[in-house]
Short mmCIF file of C-alpha atoms in Angstrom, two decimals:
data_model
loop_
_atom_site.label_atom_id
_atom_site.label_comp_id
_atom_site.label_asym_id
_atom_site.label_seq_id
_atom_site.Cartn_x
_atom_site.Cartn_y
_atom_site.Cartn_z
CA UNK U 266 -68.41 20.97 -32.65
CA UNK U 267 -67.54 22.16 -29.14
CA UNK U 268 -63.83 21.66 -27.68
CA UNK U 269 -65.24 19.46 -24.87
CA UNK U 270 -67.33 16.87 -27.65
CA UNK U 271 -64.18 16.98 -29.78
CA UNK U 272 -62.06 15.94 -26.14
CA UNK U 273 -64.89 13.42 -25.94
CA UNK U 274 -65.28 12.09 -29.72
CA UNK U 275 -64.15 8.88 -31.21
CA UNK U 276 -62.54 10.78 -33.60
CA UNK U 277 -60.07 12.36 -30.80
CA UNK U 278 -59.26 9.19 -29.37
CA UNK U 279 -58.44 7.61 -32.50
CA UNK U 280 -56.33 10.24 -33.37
CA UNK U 281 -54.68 10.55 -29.61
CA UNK U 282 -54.23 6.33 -30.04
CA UNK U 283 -52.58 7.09 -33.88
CA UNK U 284 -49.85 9.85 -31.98
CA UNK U 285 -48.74 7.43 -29.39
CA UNK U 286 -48.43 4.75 -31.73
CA UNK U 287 -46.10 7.09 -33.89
CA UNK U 288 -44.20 8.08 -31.02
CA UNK U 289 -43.73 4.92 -30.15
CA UNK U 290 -42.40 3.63 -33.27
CA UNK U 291 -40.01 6.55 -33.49
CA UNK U 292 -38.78 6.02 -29.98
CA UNK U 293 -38.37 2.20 -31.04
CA UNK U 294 -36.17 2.90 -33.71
CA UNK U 295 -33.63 5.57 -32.38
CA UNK U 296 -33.13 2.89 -30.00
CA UNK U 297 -32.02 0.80 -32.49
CA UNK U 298 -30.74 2.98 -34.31
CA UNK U 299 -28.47 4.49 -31.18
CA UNK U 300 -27.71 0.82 -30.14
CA UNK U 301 -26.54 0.24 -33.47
CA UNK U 302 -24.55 3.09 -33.18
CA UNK U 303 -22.79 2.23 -29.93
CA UNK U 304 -22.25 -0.86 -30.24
CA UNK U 305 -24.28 -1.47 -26.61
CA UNK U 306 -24.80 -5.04 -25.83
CA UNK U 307 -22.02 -6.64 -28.21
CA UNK U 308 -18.71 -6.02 -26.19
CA UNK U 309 -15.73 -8.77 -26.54
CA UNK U 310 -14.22 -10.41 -23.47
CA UNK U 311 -10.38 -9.18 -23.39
CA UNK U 312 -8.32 -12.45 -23.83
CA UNK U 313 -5.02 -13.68 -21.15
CA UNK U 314 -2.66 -11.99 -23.25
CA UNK U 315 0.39 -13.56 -20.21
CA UNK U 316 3.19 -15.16 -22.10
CA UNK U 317 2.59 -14.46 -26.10
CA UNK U 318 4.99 -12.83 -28.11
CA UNK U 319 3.97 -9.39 -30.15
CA UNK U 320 3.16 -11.16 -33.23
CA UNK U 321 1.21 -13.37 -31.55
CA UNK U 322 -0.76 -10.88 -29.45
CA UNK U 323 -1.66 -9.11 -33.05
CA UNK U 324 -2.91 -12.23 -34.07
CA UNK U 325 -4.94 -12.89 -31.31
CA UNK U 326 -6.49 -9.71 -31.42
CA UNK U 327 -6.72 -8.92 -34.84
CA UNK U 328 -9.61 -12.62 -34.95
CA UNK U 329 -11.47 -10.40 -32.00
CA UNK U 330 -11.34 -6.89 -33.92
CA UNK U 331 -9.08 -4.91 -31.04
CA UNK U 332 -6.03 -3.77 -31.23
CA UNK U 333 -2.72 -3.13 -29.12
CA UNK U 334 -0.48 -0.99 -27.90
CA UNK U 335 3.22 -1.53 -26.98
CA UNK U 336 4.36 0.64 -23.38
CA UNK U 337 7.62 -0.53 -22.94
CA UNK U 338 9.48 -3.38 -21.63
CA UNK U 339 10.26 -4.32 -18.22
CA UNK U 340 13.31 -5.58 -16.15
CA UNK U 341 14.03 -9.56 -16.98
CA UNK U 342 11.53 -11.98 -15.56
CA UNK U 343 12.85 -15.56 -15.49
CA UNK U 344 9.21 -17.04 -15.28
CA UNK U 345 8.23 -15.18 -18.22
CA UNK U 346 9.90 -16.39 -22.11
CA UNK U 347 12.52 -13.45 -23.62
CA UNK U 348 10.37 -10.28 -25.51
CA UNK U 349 6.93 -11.86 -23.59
CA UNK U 350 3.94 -10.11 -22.27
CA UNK U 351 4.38 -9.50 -18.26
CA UNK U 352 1.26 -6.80 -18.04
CA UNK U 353 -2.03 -6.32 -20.12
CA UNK U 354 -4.18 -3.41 -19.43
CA UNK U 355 -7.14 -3.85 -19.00
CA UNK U 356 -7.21 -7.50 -17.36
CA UNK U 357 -8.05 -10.64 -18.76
CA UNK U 358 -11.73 -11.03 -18.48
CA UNK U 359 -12.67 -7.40 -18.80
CA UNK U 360 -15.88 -6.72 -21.55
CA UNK U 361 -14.67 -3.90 -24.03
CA UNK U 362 -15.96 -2.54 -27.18
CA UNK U 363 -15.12 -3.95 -30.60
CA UNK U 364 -11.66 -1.53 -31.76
CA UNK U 365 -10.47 -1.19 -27.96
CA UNK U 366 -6.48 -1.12 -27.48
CA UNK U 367 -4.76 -3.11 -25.15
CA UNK U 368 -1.84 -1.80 -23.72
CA UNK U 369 0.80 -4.06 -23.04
CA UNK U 370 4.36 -4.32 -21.61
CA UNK U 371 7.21 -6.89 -22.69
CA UNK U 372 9.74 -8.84 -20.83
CA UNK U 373 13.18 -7.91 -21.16
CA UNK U 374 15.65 -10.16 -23.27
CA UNK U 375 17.60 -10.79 -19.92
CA UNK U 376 19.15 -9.49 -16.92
CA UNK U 377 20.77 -5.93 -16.84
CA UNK U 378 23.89 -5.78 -14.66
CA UNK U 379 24.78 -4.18 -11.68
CA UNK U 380 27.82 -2.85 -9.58
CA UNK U 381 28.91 -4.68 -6.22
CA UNK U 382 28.27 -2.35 -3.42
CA UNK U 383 30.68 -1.90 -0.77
CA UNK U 384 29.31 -4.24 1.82
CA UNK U 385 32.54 -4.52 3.96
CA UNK U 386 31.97 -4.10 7.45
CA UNK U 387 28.44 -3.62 7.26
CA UNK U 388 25.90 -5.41 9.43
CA UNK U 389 23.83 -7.78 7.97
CA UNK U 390 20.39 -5.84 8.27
CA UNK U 391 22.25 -3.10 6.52
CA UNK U 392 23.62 -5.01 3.42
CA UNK U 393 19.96 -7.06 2.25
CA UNK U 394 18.17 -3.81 2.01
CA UNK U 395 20.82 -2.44 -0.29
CA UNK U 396 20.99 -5.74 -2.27
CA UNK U 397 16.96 -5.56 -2.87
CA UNK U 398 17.22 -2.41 -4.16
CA UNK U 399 19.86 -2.75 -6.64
CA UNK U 400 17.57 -6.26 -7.74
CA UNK U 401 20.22 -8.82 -6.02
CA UNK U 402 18.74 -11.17 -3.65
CA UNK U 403 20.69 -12.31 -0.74
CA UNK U 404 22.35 -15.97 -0.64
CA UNK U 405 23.77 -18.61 1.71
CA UNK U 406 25.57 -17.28 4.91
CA UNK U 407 28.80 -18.40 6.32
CA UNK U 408 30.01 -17.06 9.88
CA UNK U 409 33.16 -17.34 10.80
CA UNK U 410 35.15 -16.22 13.83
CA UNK U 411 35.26 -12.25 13.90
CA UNK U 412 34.30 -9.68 16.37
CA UNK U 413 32.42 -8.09 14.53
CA UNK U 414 28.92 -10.27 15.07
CA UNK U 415 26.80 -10.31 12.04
CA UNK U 416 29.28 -8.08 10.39
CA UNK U 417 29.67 -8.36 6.16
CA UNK U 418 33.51 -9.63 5.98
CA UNK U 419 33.20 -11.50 2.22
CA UNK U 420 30.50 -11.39 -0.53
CA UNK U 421 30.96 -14.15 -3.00
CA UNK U 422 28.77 -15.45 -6.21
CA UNK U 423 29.08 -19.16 -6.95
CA UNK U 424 31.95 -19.69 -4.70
CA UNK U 425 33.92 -16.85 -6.40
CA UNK U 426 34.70 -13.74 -4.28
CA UNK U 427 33.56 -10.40 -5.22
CA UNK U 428 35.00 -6.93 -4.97
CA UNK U 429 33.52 -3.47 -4.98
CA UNK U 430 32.78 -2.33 -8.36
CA UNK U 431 32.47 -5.81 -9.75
CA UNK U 432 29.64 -6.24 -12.11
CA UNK U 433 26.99 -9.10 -11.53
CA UNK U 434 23.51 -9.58 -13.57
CA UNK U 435 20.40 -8.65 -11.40
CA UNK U 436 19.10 -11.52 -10.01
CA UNK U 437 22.28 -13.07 -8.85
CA UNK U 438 22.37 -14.13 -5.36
CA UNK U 439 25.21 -12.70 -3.29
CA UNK U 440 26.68 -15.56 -0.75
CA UNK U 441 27.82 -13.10 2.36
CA UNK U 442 30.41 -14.23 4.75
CA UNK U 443 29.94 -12.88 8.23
CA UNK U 444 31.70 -12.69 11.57
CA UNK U 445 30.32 -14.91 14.33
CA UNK U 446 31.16 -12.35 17.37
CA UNK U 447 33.15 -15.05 19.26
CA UNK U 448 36.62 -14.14 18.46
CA UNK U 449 38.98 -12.93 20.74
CA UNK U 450 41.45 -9.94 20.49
CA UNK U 451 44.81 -11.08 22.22
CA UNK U 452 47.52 -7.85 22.48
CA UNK U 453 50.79 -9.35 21.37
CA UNK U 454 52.33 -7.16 24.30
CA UNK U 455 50.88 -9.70 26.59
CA UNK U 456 51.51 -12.83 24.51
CA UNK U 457 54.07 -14.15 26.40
CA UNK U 458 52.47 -13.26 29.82
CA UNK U 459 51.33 -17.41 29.08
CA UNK U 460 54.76 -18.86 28.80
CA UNK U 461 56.15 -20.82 31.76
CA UNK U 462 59.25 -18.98 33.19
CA UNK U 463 62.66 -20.86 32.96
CA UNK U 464 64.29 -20.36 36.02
CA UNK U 465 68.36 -20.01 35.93
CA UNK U 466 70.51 -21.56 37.93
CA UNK U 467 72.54 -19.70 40.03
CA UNK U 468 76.54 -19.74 40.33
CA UNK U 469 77.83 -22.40 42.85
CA UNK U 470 79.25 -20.61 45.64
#
């Protein structure tokens, strides 16, 4: 038989039709076999992780087959509970693969203290940005009279004053006590330039 009646036979077609179908079934089953593999299509949704202790976070995840792992801890939160989780990486919500870690950081079991700085005599757009950084916040402000206008003259924390160098726990708000700008300066040379003179009488003639 000729190439071109054996391109043209029954018996060519069938066998062309039998190849496909093999290939076909082999390509059908490496994708099984390579979504098996990968786990593609059955990924976990990562769970709010906010709030929960360690032990609880290893329970959580251990019922969803991932697993964790501890950064570090992070300055005191008050709206977060003592040895807490403040950040989860990745995010609640996030589709991950069954064995993924989740990194996590915990709060701190309270406020770390700082120094006082000197404030004295500083203006008051000076002392907040120093506050900030050292994690104090700013209180109530008091004026009273001063020259110096805006000027840092007392810091106190709950009514009690502070000095340089005195240690506070971050967080604390500082009450500042400022000078209102209105005061006077009056030069004791001249004080008595004021007083009415007291004439004295002279000797009768």
């Amino acid at each position: 038989m000729s190439l071109r009646k054996y391109l043209t036979s029954r018996v060519f077609f069938l066998q062309l039709l039998a190849a496909a179908a093999i290939i076909a079934a082999i390509g059908y089953l490496f994708m099984h076999w390579l979504t098996f593999t990968t786990d593609h299509g059955h990924e976990i949704e990562v769970p709010n992780l906010s709030k929960l202790t360690e032990e609880q976070v290893e329970n959580k995840l251990d019922e969803l087959d991932l697993d964790y792992v501890l950064l570090d801890s992070v300055d005191y939160r008050s709206e977060y509970p003592k040895y807490s989780v403040v950040e989860q990486d990745p995010l609640p919500g996030t589709m991950v693969k069954v064995g993924r870690k989740i990194y996590i950081k915990i709060n701190a079991s309270g406020f770390s203290s700082v120094k006082i700085p000197d404030l004295i005599e500083k203006t008051y757009r000076e002392a907040v940005p120093t506050l900030k950084a050292l994690g104090l916040e700013p209180g109530t402000i008091t004026y009273i009279p001063n020259l110096g206008k805006d000027m840092v003259l007392e810091m106190r924390l709950k009514g009690r004053n502070l000095k340089v160098g005195d240690r506070v726990l971050k967080a604390s708000k500082i009450d500042l006590v400022l000078g209102d700008g209105k005061a006077s300066y009056v030069d004791d040379s001249q004080a008595d330039s004021t007083a009415v003179p007291v004439e004295t009488p002279q000797d009768e003639q």
